[in-house]
Short mmCIF file of C-alpha atoms (C1' of nucleotides) in Angstrom, two decimals:
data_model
loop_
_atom_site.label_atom_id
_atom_site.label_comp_id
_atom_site.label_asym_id
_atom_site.label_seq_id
_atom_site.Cartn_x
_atom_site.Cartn_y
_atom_site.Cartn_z
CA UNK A 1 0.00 0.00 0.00
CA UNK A 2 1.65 3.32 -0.99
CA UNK A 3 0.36 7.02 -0.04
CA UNK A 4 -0.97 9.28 -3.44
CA UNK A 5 1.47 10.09 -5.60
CA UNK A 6 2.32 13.32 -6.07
CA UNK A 7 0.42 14.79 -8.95
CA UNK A 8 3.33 15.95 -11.15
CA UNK A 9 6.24 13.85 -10.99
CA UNK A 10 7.35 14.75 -14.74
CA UNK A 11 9.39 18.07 -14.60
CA UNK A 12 11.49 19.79 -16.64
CA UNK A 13 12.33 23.15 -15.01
CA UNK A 14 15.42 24.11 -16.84
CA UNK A 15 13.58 23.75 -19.77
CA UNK A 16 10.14 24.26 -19.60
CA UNK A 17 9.39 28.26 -21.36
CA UNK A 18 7.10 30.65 -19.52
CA UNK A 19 3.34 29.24 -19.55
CA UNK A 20 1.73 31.89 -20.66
CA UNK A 21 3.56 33.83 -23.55
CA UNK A 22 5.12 32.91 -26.28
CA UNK A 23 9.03 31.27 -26.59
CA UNK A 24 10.91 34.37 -27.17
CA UNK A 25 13.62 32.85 -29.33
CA UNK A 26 16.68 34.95 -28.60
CA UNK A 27 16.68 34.05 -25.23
CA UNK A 28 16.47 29.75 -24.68
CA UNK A 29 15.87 28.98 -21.54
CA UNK A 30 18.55 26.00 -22.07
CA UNK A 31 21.35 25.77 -20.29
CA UNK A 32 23.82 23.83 -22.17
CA UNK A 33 26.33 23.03 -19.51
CA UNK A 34 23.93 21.47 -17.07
CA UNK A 35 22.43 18.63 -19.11
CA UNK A 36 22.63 16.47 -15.75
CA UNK A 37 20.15 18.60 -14.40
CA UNK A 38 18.05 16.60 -16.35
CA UNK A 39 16.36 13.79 -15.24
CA UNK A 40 12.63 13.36 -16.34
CA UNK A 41 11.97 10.06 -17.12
CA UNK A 42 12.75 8.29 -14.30
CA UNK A 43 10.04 10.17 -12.27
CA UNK A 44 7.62 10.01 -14.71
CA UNK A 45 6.91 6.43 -14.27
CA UNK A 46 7.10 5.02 -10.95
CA UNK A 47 9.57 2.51 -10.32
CA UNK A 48 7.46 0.01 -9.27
CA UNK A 49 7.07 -3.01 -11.56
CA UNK A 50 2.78 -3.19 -10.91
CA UNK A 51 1.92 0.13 -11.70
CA UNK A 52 1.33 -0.09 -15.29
CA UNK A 53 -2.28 -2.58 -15.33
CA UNK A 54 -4.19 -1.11 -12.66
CA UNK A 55 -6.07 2.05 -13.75
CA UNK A 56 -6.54 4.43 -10.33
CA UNK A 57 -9.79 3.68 -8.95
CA UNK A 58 -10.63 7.80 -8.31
CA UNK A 59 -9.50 8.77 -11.67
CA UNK A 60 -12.47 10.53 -12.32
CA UNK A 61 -11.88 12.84 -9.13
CA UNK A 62 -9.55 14.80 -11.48
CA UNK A 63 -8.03 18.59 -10.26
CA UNK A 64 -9.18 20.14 -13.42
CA UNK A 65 -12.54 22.27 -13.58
CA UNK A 66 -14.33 20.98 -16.56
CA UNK A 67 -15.38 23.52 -19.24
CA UNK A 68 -18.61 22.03 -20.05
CA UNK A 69 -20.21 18.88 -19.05
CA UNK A 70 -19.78 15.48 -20.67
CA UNK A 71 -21.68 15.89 -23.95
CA UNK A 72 -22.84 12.38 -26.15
CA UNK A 73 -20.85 11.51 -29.13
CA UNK A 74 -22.99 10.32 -32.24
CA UNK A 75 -20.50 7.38 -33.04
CA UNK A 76 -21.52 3.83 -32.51
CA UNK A 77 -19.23 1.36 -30.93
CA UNK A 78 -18.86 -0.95 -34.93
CA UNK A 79 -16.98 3.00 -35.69
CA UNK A 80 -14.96 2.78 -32.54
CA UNK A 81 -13.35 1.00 -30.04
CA UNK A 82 -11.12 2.96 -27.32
CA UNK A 83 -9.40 0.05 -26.13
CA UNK A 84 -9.02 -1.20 -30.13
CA UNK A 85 -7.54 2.32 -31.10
CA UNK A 86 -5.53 4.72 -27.90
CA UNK A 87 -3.54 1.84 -26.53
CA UNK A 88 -2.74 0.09 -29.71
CA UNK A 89 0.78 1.70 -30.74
CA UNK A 90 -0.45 4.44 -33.25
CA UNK A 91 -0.70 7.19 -30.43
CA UNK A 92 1.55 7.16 -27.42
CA UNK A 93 0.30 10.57 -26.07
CA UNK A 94 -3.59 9.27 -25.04
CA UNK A 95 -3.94 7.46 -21.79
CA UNK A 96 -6.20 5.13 -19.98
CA UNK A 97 -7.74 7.29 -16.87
CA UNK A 98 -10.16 4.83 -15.75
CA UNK A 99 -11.97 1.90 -17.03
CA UNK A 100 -13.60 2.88 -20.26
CA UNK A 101 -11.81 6.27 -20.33
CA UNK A 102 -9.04 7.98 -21.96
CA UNK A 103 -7.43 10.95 -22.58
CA UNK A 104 -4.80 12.75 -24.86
CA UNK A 105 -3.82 15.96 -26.33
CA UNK A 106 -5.36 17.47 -29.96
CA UNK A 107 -3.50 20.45 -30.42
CA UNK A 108 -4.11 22.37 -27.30
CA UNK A 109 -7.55 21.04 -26.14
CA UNK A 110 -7.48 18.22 -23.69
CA UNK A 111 -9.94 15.56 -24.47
CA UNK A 112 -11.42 12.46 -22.31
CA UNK A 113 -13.33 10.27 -24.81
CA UNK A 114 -15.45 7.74 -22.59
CA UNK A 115 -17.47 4.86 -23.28
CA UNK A 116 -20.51 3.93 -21.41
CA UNK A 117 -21.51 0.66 -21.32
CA UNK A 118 -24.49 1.13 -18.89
CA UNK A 119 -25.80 3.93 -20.70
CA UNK A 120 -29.46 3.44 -21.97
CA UNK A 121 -28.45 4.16 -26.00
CA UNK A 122 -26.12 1.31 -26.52
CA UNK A 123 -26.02 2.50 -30.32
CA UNK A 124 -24.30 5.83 -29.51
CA UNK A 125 -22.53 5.42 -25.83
CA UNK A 126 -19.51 7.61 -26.39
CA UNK A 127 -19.25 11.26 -25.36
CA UNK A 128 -15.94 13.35 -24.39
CA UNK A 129 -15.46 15.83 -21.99
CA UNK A 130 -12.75 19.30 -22.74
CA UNK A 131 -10.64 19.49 -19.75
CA UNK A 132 -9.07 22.44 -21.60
CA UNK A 133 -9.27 24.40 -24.35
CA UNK A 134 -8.33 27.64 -25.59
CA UNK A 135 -11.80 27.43 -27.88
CA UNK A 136 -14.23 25.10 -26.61
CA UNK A 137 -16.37 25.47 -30.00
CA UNK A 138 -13.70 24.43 -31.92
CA UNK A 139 -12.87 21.14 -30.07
CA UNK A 140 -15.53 18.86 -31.19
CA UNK A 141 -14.51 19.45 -35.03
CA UNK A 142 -10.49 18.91 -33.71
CA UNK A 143 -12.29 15.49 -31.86
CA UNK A 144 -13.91 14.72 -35.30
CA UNK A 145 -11.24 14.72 -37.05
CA UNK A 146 -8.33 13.32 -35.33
CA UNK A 147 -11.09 10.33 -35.01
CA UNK A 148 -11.00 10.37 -38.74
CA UNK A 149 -14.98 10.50 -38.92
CA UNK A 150 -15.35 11.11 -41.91
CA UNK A 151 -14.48 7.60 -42.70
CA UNK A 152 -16.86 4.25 -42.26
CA UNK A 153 -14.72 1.96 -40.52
CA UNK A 154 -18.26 -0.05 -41.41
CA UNK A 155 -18.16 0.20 -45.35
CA UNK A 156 -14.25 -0.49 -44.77
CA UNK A 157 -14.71 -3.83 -42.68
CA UNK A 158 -17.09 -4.67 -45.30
CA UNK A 159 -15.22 -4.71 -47.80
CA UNK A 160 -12.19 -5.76 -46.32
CA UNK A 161 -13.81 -9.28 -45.72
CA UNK A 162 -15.37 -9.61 -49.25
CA UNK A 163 -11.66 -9.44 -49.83
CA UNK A 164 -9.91 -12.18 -47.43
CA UNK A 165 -12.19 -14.58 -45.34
CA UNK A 166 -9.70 -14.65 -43.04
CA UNK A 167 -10.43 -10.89 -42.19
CA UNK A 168 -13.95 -11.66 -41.95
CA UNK A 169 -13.31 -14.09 -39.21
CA UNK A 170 -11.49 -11.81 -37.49
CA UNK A 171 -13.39 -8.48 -37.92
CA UNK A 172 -15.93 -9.35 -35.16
CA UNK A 173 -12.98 -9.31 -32.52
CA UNK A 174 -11.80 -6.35 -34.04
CA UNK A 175 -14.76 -3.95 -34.69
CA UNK A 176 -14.46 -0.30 -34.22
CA UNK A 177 -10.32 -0.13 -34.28
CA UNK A 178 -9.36 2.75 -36.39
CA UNK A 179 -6.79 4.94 -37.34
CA UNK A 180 -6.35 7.85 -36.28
CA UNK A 181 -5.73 11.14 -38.06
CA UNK A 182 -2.45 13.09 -36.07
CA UNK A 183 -0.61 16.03 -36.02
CA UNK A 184 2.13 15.85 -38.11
CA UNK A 185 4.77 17.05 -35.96
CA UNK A 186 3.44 14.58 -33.28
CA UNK A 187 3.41 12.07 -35.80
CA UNK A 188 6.99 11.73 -36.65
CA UNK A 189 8.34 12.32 -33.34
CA UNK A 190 6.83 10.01 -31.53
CA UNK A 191 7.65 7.50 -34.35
CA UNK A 192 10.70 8.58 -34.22
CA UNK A 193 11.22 7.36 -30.94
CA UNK A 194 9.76 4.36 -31.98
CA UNK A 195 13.19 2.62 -34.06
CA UNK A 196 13.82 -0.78 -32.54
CA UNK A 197 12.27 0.02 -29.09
CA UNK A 198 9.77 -1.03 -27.40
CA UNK A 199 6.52 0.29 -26.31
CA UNK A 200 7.19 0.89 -23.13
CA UNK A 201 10.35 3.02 -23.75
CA UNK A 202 8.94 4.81 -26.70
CA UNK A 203 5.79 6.11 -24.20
CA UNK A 204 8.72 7.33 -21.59
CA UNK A 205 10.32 9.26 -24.51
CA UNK A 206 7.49 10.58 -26.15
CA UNK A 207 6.49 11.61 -22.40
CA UNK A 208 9.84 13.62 -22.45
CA UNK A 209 9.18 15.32 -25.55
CA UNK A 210 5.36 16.17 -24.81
CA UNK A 211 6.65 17.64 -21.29
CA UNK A 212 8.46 20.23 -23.85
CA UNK A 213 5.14 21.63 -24.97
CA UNK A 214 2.11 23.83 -22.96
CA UNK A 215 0.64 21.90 -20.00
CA UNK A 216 -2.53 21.09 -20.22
CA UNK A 217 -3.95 19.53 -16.98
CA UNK A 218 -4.13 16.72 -14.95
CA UNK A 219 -6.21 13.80 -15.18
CA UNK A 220 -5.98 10.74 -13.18
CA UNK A 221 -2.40 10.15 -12.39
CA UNK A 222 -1.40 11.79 -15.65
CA UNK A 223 -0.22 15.41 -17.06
CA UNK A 224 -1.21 16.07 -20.01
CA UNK A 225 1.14 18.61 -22.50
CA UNK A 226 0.68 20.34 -25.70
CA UNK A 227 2.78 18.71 -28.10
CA UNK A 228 5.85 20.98 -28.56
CA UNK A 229 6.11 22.90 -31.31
CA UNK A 230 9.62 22.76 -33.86
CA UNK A 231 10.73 25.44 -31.68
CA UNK A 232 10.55 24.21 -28.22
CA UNK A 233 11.77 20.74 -29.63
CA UNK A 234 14.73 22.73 -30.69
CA UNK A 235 15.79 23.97 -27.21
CA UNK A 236 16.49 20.39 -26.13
CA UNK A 237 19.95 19.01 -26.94
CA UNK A 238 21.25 15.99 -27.89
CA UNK A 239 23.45 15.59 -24.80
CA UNK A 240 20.15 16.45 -22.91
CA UNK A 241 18.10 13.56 -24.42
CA UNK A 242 20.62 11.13 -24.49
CA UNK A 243 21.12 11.98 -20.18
CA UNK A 244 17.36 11.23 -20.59
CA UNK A 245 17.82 7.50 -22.07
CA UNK A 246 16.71 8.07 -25.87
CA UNK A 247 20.39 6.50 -27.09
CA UNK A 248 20.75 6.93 -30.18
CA UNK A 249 17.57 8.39 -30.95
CA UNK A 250 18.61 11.72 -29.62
CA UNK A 251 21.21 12.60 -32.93
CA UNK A 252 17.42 11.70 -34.77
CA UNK A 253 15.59 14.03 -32.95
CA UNK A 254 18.09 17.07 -32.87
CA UNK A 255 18.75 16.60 -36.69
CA UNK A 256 15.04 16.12 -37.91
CA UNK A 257 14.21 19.46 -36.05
CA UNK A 258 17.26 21.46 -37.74
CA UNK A 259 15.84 19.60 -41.04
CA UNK A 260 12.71 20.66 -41.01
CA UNK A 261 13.50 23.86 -39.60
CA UNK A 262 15.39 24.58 -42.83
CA UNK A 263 12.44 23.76 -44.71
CA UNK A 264 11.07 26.87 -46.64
CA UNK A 265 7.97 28.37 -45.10
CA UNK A 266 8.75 26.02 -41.86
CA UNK A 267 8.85 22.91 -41.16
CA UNK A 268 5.62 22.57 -40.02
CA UNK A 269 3.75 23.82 -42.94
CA UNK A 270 6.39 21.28 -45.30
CA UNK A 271 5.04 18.27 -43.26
CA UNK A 272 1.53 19.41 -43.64
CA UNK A 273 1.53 19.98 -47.32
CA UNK A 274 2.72 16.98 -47.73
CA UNK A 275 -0.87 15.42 -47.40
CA UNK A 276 -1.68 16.06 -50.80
CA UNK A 277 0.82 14.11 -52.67
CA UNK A 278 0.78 10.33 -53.67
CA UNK A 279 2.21 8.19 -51.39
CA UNK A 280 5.86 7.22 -52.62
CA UNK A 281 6.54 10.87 -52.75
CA UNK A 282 5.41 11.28 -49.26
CA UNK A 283 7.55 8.58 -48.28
CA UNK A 284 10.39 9.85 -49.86
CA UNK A 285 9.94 12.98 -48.76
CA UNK A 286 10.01 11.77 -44.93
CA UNK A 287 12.79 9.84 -45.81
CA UNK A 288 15.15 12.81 -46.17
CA UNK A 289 14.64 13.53 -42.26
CA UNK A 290 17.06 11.49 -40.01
CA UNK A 291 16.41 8.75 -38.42
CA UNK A 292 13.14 8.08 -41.08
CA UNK A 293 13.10 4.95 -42.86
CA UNK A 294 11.11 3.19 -44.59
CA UNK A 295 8.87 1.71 -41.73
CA UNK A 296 8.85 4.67 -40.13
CA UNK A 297 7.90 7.13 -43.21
CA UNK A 298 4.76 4.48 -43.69
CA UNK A 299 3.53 5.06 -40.09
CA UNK A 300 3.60 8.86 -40.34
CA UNK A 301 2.21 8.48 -44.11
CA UNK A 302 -0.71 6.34 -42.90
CA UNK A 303 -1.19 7.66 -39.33
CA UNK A 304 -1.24 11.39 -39.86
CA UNK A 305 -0.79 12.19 -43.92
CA UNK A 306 -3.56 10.82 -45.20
CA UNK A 307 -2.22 7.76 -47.21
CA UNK A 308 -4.53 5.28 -46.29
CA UNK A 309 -2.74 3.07 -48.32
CA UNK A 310 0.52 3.17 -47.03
CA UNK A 311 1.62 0.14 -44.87
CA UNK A 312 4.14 0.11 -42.26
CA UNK A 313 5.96 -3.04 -42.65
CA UNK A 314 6.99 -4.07 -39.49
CA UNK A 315 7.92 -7.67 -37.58
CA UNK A 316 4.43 -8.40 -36.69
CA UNK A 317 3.25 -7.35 -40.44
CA UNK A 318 5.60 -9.41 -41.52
CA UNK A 319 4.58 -12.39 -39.93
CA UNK A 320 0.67 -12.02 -41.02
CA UNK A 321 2.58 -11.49 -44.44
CA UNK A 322 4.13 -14.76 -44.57
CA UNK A 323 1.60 -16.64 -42.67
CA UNK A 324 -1.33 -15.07 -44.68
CA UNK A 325 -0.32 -13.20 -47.99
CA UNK A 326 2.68 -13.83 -49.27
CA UNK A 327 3.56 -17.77 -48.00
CA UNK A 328 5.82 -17.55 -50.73
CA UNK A 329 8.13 -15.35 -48.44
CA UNK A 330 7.99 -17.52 -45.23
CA UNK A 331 11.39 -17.77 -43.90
CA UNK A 332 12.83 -14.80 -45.59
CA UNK A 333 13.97 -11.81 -43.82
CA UNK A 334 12.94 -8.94 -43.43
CA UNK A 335 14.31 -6.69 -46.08
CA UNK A 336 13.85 -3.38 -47.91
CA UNK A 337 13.04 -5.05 -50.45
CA UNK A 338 10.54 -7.15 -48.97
CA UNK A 339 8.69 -4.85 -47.48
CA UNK A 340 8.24 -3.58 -50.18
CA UNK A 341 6.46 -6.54 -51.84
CA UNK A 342 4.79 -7.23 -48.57
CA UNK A 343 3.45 -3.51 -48.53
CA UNK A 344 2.43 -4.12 -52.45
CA UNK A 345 0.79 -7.44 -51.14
CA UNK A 346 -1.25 -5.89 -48.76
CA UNK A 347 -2.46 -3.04 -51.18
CA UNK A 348 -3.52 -5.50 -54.26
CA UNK A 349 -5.57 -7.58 -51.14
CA UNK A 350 -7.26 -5.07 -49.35
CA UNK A 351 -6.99 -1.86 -51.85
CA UNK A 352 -7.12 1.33 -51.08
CA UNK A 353 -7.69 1.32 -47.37
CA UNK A 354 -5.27 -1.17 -47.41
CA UNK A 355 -3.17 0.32 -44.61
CA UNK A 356 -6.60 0.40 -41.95
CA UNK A 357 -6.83 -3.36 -42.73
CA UNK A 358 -3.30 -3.47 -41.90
CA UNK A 359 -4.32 -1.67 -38.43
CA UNK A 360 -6.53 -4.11 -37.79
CA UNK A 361 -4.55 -7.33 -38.40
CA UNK A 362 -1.76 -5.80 -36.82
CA UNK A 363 -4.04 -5.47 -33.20
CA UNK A 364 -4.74 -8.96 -33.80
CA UNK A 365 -0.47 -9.56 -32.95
CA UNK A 366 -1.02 -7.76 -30.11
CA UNK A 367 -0.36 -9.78 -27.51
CA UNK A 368 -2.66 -8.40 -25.29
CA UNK A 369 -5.68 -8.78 -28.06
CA UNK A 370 -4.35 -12.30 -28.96
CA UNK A 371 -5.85 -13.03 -25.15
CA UNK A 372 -9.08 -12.19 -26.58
CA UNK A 373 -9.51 -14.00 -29.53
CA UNK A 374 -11.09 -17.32 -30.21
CA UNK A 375 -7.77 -19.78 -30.12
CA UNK A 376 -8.55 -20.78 -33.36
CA UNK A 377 -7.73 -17.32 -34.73
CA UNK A 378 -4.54 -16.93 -32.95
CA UNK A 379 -1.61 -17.90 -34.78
CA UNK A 380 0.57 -20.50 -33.64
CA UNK A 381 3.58 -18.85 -31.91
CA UNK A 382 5.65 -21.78 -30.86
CA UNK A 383 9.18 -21.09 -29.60
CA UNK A 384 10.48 -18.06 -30.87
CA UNK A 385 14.33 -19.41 -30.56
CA UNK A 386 13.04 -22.28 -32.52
CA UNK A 387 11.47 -20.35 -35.21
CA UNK A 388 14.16 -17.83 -35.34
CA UNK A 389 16.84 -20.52 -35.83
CA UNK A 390 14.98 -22.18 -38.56
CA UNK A 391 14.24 -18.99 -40.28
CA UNK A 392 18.03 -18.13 -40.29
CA UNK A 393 18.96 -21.47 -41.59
CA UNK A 394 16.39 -21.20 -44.42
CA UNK A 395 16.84 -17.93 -45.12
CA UNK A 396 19.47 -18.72 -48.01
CA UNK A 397 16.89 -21.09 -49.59
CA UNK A 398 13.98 -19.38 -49.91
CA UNK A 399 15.61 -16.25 -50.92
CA UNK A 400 16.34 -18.61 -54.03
CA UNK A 401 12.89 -19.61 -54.42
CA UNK A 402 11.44 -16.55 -53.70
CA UNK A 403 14.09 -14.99 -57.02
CA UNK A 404 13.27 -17.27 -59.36
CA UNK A 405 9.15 -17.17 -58.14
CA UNK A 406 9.38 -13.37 -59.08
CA UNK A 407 10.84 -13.66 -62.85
"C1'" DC B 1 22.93 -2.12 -55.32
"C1'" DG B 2 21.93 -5.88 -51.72
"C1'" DG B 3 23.58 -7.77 -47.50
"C1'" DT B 4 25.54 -6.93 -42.59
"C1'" DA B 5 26.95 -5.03 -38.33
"C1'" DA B 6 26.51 -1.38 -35.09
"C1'" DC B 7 23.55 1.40 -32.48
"C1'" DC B 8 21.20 2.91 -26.80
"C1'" DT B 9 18.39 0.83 -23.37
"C1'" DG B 10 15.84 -2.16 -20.32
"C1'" DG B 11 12.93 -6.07 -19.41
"C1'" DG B 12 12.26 -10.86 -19.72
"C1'" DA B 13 13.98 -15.43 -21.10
"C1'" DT B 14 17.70 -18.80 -20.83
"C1'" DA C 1 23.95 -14.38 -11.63
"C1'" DA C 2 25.47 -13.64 -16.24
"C1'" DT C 3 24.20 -13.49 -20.76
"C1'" DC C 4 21.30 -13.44 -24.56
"C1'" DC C 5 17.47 -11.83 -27.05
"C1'" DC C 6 14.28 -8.70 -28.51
"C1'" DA C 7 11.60 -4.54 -29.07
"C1'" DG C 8 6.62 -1.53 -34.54
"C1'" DG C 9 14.45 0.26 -37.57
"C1'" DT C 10 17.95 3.26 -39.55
"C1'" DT C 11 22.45 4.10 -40.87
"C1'" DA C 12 27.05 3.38 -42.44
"C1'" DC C 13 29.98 0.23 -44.42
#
DNA sequence: CGGTAACCTGGGAT
DNA sequence: AATCCCAGGTTAC
């Protein structure tokens, strides 16, 4: 049994600017010969190895002093599932504050989206709540559209398992996970933090960076920040976020800001405009930035640009790839190449939308979704040393078959 | 141009 | 207890 926690254990006082008016730019508040000083991570998540599972039981008893009242969202639960869509590795800024509750930054407003299941309308049991907002009439259309509402995840399951039967065995497990539409900016840092890492770590350093930006408020055990903007990122240093356990991730995140900040009309505006162009000149575009590759550059294309069709090629895509598209590359590795054809896969099976179908699936991995699927739609992981050993021993082999398949 | 090793870190498996 | 392996990869060789 431990006593409350303090309410903000995620501080960054050397850095943080003045709340209230703007960065004045001559002057950054960055001391470059103290980067010990630093130390935010640690505090930000409690060292204890329970805490992560057990959502506060009084997170609703929250500092803040609501704008408005909750008010209903008209969105039934087949066009969205909380737990299917905040905790599933596209966002790492939301957070669970109680049961059927979470909450996350869009732009400046502070949002809790919450689903009732004891409501009496059962067809529309969402509605959100602004903890904060510099324009409370302007939130619900920032809501709307970071949840993407103007597309039917309905008419997109629908089709997706005309398309594959397997999806349509699936999709029932799976209703209501969609994808979200970011912030740029918040996009590719947070995916930039993401480069052989693990969830856990990634959410500690996308913590850091969000503690750069505006604080928002409090809810539950969680502060909630603005995400910076290019010009508060660029008053951290590398020293500063490698002290703060990013590795080599730091030389990523100093150089994409001075990149983008070179950018004509600024770097935020490039990243935005990028929206409108096809897809492979997105991703090559994003691939200029250090520390954006090819995975990468398809999880800011699909999760904030628009490119519903781009597919972030990953180790858990990958396996559904060889398990359930392309057999032909079982065994293979995982190359540029590759993902390429697996991405290609993907788009000639499910089309268009092909990288929300790809969202989908790729909850299905999840271990913690796995749990809740009929066995029978869980693939068999046996022994990942087993696996891994075979896969390196075949890997010359099918390589060959996979050449001479493709001529 | 395709394949490989190195890269930071921390948690869990061996 | 020490080591290995892996985690939503990218880069430099």
């Amino acid at each position: 049994m431990k006593p409350p926690k303090p309410p903000t254990p995620q501080k960054i006082p050397t850095i943080k600017p003045q709340p209230t008016s703007p960065i004045p730019p001559p002057t950054p508040p960055i001391n470059p010969k103290t980067p010990t000083h630093l130390n935010p991570i640690k505090p930000s998540i409690p060292p204890s190895k329970t805490q992560k599972n057990l959502t506060p039981k009084f997170s609703h008893i929250h500092p803040l002093q609501p704008l408005q009242p909750w008010q209903t969202l008209n969105i039934s639960p087949s066009e969205l599932s909380l737990p299917l869509t905040f905790p599933t590795g596209q966002t790492f800024t939301w957070k669970q504050t109680s049961p059927f509750q979470f909450t996350g930054p869009i732009n400046s407003h502070l949002i809790s989206l919450k689903h009732d299941i004891n409501g009496c309308d059962q067809s529309s049991p969402f509605s959100y709540l602004i903890h904060h907002s510099p324009n409370p009439l302007q939130a619900k259309a920032s809501l709307y559209d970071f949840l993407n509402l103007t597309i039917s995840l309905n008419d997109l399951f629908k089709s997706f398992s005309e398309s594959d039967s397997r999806f349509a065995q699936l999709a029932p497990h799976l209703a209501g996970a969609r994808v979200l539409r970011q912030d740029p900016i918040e996009c590719l840092f947070q995916f930039l933090c993401s480069s052989n890492n693990n969830i856990g770590r990634i959410t500690k350093m996308v913590g850091f960076l969000s503690s750069l930006g505006e604080f928002l408020g409090t809810v539950g055990d969680f502060d909630f920040y603005e995400f910076p903007s290019l010009e508060r990122l660029s008053m951290v240093s590398e020293a500063q976020l490698r002290e703060a356990g990013f590795g080599y991730r730091a030389k990523y995140i100093v150089g994409a800001v001075k990149a983008l900040q070179s950018k004509p009309g600024g770097g935020a505006e490039w990243l935005s405009s990028l929206r409108g162009l096809e897809l492979h000149e997105v991703v090559d575009a994003l691939c200029t930035l250090p520390g954006v590759g090819p995975k990468v550059a398809a999880c800011i294309a699909l999760f904030s640009l628009d490119q519903h069709h781009a597919i972030p090629v990953d180790t858990h895509v990958w396996q559904i790839a060889t398990r359930y598209i392309t057999p032909e590359l079982a065994g293979a590795r995982l190359t540029p190449a590759l993902c390429s054809r697996v991405a290609e896969a993907f788009v000639g099976k499910y089309g268009k939308y092909a990288g929300w179908a790809q969202t989908v699936l790729f909850i299905g991995e999840l271990p913690s979704q796995k749990a809740l699927l009929p066995s029978h739609l869980c693939s068999i992981k046996e022994t990942k040393t087993k696996s891994t050993r075979k896969r390196k021993l075949g890997k010359l082999e099918v390589s060959i078959q996979f050449l001479s398949d493709s001529s």
